PDB file of C-alpha atoms in Angstrom:
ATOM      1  CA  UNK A   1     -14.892  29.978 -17.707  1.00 43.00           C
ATOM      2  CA  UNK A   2     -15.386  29.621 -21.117  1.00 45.00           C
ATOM      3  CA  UNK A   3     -18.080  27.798 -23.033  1.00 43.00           C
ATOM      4  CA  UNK A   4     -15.932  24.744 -24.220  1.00 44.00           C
ATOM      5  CA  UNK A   5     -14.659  24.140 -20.636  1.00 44.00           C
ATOM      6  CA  UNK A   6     -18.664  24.129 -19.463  1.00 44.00           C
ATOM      7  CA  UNK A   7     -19.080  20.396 -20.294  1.00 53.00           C
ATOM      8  CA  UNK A   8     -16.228  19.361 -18.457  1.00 50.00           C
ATOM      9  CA  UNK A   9     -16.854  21.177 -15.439  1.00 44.00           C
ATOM     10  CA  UNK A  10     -20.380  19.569 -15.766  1.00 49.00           C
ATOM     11  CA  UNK A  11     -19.459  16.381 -15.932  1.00 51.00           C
ATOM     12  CA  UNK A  12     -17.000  16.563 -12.709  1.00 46.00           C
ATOM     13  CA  UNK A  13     -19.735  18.049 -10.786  1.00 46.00           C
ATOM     14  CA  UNK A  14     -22.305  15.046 -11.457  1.00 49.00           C
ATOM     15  CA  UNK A  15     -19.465  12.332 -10.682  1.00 43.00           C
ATOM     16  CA  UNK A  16     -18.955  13.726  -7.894  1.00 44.00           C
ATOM     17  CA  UNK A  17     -22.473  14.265  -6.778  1.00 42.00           C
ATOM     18  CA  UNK A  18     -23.171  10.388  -7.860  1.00 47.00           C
ATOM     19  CA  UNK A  19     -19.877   9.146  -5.190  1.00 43.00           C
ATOM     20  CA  UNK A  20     -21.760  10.810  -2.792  1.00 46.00           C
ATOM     21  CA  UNK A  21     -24.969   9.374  -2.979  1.00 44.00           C
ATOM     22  CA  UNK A  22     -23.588   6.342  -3.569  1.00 46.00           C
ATOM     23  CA  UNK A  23     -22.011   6.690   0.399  1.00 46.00           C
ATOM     24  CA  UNK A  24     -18.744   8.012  -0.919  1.00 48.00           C
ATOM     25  CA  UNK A  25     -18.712  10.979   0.402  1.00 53.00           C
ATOM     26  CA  UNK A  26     -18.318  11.180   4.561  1.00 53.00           C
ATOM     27  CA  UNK A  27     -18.855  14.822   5.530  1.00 62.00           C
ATOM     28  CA  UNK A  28     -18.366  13.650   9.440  1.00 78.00           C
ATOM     29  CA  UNK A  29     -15.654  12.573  11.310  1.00 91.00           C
ATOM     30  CA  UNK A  30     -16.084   8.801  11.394  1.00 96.00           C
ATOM     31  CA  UNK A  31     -15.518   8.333  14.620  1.00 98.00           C
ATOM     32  CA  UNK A  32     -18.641  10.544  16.866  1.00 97.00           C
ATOM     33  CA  UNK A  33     -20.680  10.487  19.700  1.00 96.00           C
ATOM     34  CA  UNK A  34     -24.270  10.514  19.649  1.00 94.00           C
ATOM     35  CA  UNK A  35     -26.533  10.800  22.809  1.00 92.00           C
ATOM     36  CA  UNK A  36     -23.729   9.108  24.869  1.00 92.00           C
ATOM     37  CA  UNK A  37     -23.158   6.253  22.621  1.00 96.00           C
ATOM     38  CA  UNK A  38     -20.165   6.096  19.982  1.00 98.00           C
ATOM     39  CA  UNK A  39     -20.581   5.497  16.314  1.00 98.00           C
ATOM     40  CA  UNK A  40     -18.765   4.426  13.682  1.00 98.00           C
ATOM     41  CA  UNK A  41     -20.265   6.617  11.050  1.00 97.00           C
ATOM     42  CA  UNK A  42     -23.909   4.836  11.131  1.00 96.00           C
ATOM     43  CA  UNK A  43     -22.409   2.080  13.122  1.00 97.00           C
ATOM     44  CA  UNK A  44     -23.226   1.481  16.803  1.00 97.00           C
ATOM     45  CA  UNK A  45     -20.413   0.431  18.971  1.00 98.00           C
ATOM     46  CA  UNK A  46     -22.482  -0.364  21.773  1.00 93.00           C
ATOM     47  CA  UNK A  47     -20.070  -2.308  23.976  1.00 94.00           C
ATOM     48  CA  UNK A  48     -17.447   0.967  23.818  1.00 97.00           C
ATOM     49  CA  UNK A  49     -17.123   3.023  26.895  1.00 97.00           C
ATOM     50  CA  UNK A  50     -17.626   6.673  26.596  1.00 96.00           C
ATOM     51  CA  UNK A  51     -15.739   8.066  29.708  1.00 95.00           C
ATOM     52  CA  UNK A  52     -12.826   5.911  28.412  1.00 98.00           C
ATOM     53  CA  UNK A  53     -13.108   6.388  24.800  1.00 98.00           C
ATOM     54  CA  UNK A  54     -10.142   7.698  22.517  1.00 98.00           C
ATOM     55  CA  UNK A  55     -10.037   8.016  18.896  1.00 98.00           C
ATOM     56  CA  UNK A  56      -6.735   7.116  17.307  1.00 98.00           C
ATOM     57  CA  UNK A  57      -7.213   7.392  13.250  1.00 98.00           C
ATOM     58  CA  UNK A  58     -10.069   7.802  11.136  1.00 98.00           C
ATOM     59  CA  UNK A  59     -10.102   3.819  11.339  1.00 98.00           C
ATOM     60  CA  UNK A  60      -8.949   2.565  14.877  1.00 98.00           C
ATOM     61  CA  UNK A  61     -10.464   3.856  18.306  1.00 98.00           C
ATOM     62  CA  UNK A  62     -10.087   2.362  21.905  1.00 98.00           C
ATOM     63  CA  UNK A  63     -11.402   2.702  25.775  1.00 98.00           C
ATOM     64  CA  UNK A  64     -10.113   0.946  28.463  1.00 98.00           C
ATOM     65  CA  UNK A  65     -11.196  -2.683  27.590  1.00 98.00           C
ATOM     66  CA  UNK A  66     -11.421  -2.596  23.879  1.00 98.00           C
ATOM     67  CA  UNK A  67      -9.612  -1.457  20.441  1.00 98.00           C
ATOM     68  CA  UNK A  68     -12.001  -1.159  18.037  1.00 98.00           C
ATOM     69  CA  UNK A  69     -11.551  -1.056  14.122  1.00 98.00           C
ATOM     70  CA  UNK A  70     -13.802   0.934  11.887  1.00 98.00           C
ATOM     71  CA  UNK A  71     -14.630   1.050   7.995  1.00 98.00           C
ATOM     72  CA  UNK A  72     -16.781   0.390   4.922  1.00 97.00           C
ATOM     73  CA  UNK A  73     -17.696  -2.249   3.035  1.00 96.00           C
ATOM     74  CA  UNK A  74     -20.207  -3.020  -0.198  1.00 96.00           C
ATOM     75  CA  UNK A  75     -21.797  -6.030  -1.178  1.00 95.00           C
ATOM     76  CA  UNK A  76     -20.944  -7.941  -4.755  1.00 94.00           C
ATOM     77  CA  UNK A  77     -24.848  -8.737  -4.055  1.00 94.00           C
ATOM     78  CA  UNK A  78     -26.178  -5.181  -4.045  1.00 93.00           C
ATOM     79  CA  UNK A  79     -24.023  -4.346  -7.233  1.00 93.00           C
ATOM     80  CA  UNK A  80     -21.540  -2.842  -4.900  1.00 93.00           C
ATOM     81  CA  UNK A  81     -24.206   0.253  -5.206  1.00 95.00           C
ATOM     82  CA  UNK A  82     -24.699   0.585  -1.416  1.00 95.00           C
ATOM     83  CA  UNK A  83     -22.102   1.156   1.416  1.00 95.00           C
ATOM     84  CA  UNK A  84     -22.018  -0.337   4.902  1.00 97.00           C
ATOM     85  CA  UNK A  85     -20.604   1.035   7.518  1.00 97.00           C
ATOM     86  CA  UNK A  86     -19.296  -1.758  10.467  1.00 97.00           C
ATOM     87  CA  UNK A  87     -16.995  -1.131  13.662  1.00 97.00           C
ATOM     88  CA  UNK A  88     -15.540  -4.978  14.928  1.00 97.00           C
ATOM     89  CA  UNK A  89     -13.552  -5.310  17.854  1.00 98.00           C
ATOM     90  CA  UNK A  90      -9.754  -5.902  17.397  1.00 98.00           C
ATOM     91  CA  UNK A  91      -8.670  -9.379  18.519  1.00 95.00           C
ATOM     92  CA  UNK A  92      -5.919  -9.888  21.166  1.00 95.00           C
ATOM     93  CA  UNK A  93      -5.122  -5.909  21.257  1.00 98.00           C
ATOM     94  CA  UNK A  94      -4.046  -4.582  24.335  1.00 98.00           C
ATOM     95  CA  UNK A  95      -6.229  -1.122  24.474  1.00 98.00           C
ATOM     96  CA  UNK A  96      -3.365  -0.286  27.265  1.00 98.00           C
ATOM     97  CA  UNK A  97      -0.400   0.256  24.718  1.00 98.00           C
ATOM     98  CA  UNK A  98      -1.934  -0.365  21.996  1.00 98.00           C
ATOM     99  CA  UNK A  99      -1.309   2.900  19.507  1.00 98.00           C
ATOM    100  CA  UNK A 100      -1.670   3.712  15.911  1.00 98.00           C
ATOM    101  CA  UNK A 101       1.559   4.042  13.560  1.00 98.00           C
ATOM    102  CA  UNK A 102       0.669   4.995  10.094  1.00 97.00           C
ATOM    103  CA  UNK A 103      -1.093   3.742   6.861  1.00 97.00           C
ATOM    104  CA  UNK A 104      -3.629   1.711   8.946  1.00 98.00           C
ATOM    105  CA  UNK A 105      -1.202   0.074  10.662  1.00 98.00           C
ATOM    106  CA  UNK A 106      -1.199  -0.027  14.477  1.00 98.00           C
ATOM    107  CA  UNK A 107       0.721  -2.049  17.370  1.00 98.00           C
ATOM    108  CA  UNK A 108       0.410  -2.557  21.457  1.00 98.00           C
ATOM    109  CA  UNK A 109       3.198  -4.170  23.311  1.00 98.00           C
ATOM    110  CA  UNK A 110       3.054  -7.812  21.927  1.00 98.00           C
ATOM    111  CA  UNK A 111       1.748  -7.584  18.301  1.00 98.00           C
ATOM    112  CA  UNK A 112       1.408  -5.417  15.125  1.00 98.00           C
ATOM    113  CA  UNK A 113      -1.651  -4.947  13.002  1.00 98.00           C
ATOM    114  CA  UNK A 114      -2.961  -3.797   9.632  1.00 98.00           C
ATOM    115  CA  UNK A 115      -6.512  -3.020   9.003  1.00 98.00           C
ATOM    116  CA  UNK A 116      -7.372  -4.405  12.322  1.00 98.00           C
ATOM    117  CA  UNK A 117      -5.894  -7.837  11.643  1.00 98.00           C
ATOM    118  CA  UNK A 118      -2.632  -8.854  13.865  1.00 98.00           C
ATOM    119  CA  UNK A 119      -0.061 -10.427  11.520  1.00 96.00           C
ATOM    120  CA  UNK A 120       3.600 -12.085  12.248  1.00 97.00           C
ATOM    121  CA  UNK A 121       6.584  -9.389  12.829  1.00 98.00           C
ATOM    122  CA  UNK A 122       9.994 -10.203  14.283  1.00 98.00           C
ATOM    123  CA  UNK A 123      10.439  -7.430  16.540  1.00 98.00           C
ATOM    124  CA  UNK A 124       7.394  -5.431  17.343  1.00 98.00           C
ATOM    125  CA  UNK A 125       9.108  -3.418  19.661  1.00 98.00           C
ATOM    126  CA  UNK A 126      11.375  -1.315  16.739  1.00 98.00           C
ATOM    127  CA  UNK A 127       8.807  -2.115  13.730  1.00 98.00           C
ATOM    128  CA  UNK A 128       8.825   0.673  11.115  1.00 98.00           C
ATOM    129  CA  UNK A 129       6.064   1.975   7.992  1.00 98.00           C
ATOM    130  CA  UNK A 130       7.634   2.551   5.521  1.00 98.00           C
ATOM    131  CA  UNK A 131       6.598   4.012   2.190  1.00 97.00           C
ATOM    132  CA  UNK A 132       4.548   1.601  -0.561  1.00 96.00           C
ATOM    133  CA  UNK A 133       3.613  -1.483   1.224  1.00 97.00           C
ATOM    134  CA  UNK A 134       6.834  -1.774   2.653  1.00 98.00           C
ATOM    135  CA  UNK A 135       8.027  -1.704   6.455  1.00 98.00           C
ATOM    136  CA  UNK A 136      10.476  -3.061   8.536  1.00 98.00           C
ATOM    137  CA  UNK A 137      12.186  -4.065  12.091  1.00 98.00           C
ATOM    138  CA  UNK A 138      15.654  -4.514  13.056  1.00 98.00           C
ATOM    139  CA  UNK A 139      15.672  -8.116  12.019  1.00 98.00           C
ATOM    140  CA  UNK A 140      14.141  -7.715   8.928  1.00 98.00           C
ATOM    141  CA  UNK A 141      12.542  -5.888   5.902  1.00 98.00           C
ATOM    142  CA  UNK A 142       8.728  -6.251   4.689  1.00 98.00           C
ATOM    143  CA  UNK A 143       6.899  -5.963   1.878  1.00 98.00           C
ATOM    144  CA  UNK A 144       3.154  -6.026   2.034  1.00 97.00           C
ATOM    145  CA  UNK A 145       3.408  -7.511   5.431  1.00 97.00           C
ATOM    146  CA  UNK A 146       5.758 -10.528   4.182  1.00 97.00           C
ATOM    147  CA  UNK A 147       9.085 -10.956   5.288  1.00 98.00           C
ATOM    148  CA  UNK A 148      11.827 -10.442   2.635  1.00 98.00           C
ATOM    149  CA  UNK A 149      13.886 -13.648   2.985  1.00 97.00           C
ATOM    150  CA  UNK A 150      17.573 -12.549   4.100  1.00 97.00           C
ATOM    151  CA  UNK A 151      17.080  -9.105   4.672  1.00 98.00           C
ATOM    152  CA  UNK A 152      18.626  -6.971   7.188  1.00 98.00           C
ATOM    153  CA  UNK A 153      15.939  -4.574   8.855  1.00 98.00           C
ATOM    154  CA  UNK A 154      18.631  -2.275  10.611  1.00 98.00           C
ATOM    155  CA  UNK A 155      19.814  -1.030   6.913  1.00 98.00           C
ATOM    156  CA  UNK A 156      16.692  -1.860   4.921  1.00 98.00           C
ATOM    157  CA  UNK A 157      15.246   1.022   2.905  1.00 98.00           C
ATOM    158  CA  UNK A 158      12.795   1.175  -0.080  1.00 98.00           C
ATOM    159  CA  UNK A 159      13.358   2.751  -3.039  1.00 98.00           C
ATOM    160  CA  UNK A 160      10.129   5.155  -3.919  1.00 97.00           C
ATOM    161  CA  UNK A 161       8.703   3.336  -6.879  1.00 97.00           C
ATOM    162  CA  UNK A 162       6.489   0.863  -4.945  1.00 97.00           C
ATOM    163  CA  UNK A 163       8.484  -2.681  -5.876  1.00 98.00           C
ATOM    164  CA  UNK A 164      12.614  -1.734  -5.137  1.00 98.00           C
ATOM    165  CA  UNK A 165      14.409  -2.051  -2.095  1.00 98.00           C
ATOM    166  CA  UNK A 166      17.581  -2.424  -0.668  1.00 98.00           C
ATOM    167  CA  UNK A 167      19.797  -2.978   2.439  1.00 98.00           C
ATOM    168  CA  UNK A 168      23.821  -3.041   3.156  1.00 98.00           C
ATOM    169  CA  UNK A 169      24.066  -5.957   1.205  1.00 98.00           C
ATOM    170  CA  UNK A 170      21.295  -6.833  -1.226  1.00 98.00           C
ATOM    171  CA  UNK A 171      18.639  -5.340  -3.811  1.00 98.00           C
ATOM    172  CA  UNK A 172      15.111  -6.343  -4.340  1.00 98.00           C
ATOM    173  CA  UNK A 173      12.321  -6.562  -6.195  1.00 98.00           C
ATOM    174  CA  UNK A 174       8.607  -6.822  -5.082  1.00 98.00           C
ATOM    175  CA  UNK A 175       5.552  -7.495  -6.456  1.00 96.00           C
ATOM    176  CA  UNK A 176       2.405  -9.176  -5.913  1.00 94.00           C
ATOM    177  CA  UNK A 177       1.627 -11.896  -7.929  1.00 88.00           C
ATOM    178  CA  UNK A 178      -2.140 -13.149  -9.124  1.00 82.00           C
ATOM    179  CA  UNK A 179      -3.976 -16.001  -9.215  1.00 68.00           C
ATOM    180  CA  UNK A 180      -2.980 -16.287 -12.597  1.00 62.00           C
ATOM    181  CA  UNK A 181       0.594 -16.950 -12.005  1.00 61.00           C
ATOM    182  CA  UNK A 182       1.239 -20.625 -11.672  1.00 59.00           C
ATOM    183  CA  UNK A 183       2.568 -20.553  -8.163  1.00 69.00           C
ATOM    184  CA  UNK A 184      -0.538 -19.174  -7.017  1.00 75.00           C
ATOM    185  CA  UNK A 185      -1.330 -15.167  -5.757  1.00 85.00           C
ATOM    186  CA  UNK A 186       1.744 -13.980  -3.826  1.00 92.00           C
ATOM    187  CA  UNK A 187       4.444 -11.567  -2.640  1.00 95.00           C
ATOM    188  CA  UNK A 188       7.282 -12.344  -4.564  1.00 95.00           C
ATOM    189  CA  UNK A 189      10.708 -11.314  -4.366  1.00 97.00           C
ATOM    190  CA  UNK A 190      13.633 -10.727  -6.550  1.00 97.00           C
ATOM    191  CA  UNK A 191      17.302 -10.090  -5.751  1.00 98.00           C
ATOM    192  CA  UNK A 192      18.595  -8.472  -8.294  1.00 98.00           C
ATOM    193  CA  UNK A 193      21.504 -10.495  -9.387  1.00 97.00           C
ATOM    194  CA  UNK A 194      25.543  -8.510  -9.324  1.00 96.00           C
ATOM    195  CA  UNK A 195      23.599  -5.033  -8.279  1.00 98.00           C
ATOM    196  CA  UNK A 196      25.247  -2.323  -5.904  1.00 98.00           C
ATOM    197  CA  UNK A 197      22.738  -2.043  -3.637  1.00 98.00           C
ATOM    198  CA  UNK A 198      24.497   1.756  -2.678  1.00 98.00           C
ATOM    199  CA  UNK A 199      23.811   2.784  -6.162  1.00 98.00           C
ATOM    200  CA  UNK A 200      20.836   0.960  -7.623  1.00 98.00           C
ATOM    201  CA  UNK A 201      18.651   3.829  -8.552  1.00 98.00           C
ATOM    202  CA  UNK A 202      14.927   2.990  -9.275  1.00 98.00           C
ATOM    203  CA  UNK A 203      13.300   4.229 -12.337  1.00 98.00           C
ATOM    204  CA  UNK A 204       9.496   4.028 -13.525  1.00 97.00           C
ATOM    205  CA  UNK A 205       7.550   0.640 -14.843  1.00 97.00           C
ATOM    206  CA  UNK A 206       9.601  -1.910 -13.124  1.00 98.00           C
ATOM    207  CA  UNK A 207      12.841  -0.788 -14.065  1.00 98.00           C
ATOM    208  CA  UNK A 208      15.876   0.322 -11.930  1.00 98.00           C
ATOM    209  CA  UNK A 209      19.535   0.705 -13.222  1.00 98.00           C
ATOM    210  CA  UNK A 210      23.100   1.071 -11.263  1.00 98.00           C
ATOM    211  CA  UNK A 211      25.571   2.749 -13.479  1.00 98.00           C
ATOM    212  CA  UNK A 212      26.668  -0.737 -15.169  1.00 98.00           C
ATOM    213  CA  UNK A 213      23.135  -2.784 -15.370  1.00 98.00           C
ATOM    214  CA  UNK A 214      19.710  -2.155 -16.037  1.00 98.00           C
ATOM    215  CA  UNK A 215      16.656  -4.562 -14.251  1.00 98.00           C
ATOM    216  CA  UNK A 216      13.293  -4.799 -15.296  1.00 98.00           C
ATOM    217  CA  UNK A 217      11.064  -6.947 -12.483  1.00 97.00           C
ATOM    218  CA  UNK A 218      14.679  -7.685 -10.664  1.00 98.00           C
ATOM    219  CA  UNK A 219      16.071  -9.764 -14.033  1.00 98.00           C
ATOM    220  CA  UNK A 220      19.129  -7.708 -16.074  1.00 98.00           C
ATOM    221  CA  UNK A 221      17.941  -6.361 -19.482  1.00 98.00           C
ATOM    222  CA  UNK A 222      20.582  -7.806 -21.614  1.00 96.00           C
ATOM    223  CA  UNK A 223      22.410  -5.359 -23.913  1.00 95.00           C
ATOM    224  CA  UNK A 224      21.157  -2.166 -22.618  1.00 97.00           C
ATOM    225  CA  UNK A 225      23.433   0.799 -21.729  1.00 98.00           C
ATOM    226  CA  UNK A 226      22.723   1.864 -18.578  1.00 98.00           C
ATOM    227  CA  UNK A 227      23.980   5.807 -18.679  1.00 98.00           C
ATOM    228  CA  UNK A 228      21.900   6.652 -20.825  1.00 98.00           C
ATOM    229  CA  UNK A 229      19.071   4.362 -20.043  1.00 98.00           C
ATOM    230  CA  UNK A 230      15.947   5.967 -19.164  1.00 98.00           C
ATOM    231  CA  UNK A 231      12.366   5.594 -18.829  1.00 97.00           C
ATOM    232  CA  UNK A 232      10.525   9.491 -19.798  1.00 95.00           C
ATOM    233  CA  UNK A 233       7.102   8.666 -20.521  1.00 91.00           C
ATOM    234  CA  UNK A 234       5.615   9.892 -23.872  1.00 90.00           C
ATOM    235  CA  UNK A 235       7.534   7.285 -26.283  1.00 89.00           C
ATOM    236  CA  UNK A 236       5.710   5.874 -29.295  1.00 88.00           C
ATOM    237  CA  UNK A 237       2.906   2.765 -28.513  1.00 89.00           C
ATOM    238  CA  UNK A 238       4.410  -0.331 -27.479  1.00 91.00           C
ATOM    239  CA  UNK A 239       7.536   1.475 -25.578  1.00 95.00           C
ATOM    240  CA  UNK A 240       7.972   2.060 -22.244  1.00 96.00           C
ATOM    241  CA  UNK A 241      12.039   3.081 -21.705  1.00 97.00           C
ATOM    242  CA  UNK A 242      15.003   3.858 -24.021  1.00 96.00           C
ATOM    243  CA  UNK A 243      18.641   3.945 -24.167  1.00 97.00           C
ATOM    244  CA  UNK A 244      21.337   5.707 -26.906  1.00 95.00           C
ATOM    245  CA  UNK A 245      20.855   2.615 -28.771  1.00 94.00           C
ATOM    246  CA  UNK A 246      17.359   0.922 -28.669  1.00 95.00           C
ATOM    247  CA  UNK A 247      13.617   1.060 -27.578  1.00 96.00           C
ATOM    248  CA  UNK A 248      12.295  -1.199 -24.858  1.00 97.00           C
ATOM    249  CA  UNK A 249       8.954  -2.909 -23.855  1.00 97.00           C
ATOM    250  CA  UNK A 250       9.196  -4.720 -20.951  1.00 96.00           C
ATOM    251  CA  UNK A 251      12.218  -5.071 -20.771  1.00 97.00           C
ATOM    252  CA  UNK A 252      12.606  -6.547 -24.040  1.00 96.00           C
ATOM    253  CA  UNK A 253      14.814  -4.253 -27.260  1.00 95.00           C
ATOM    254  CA  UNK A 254      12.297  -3.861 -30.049  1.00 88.00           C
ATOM    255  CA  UNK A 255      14.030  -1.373 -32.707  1.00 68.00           C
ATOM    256  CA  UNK A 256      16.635   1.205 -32.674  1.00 59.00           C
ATOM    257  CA  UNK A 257      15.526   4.610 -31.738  1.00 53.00           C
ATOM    258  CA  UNK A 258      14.233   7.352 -34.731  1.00 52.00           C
ATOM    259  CA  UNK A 259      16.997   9.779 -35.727  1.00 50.00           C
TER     260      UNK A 259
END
């Protein structure tokens, strides 16, 4: 290690030392017993029964009469300088079938969940995680737990940028929306108008291109030549993708490219 890199290495060290002593850093499992009782980290869950007792993720636990949901939370009050550890028992689950899936999400025979919390599917029995908020069933695809109006689950797929999707028919565009949008916070969702589904390849920064049209957040950028349309990171401030003829920002030309 040389002398320059010293600092650096200095600074990592005392970052890290400060997430852990401000409760960041869990050595234990989260889930343990402790004199015959299970915790939740510092959390008692007093009504669980041992004998019973099965841990399913570093979140979600159950006995025979309970699914319980672990995690951490800190207060807007404290500065969000403390964390607090709480269990809560899982509402309507069925600790019977009840088993977890994948990316906190979890179902038993009658319902799915996320984070604990049931929410609305169309067919538990076949529901599917997916990758980047989405998921589906054979009725229909999901994105961030919302259903994506006129789907079809059975060939629903997403596209491994975190907003595309397709299925046999259609492709999409998700996002969530803010408070600041005048429809109010949201999933939103885009079909992408005259796109191939079978050949709508997604790119980076909202973008995604079949070999005629390009998309930026789902809406065609006009003009743009889609073979040689790219986004490659490392173009000059104020430009995010390029094609053989022009710059883009947002899906908007700005200038012709430098020779």
């Amino acid at each position: 290690m040389t002398a320059r890199q010293l600092p650096a290495v200095i600074r990592l060290l005392c970052v890290a030392f400060l997430f852990c002593l401000l409760g960041g850093c869990k050595g234990e499992a989260p889930f343990a017993q402790k004199d015959g009782v299970w915790h939740y980290r510092t959390a008692t869950i007093a009504q669980s029964d041992a004998a019973s007792f099965r841990i399913l993720s570093d979140h979600y636990a159950k006995d025979r009469t309970y699914v319980y949901y672990g995690d951490s939370y800190r207060d807007g009050r404290e500065y969000y300088m403390i964390s607090h550890d709480r269990v809560r028992v899982v509402k309507e689950a069925d600790p019977a079938t009840f088993q977890y899936l994948d990316q906190d999400y979890a179902r038993d025979a009658r319902a799915v969940f996320y984070e604990g919390e049931r929410f609305a599917v169309k067919d538990v029995a076949s529901f599917q995680v997916l990758n980047y908020g989405f998921a589906k069933d054979t009725q229909t695809g999901y994105y961030l737990r919302t259903p994506i109006a006129g789907s079809d689950g059975a060939s629903f797929t997403e596209l491994g940028d975190g907003h595309h999707a397709r299925d046999k028919a259609r492709a999409y565009y998700c996002d969530y929306a803010s408070s600041r949008v005048e429809k109010g916070p949201g999933v939103r969702t885009t079909v992408l108008r005259g796109a191939d589904p079978a050949t709508l390849v997604a790119l980076e920064l909202g973008y995604a291109k079949t070999p005629t049209t390009v998309y930026y957040r789902g809406q065609p950028v006009a003009g743009a030549d889609a073979p040689s349309f790219e986004t490659p990171g490392g173009l000059a401030e104020g430009v995010d993708a390029k094609d053989k003829n022009a710059v883009y920002q947002q899906g908007r030309k700005r200038a012709a490219p430098a020779p």
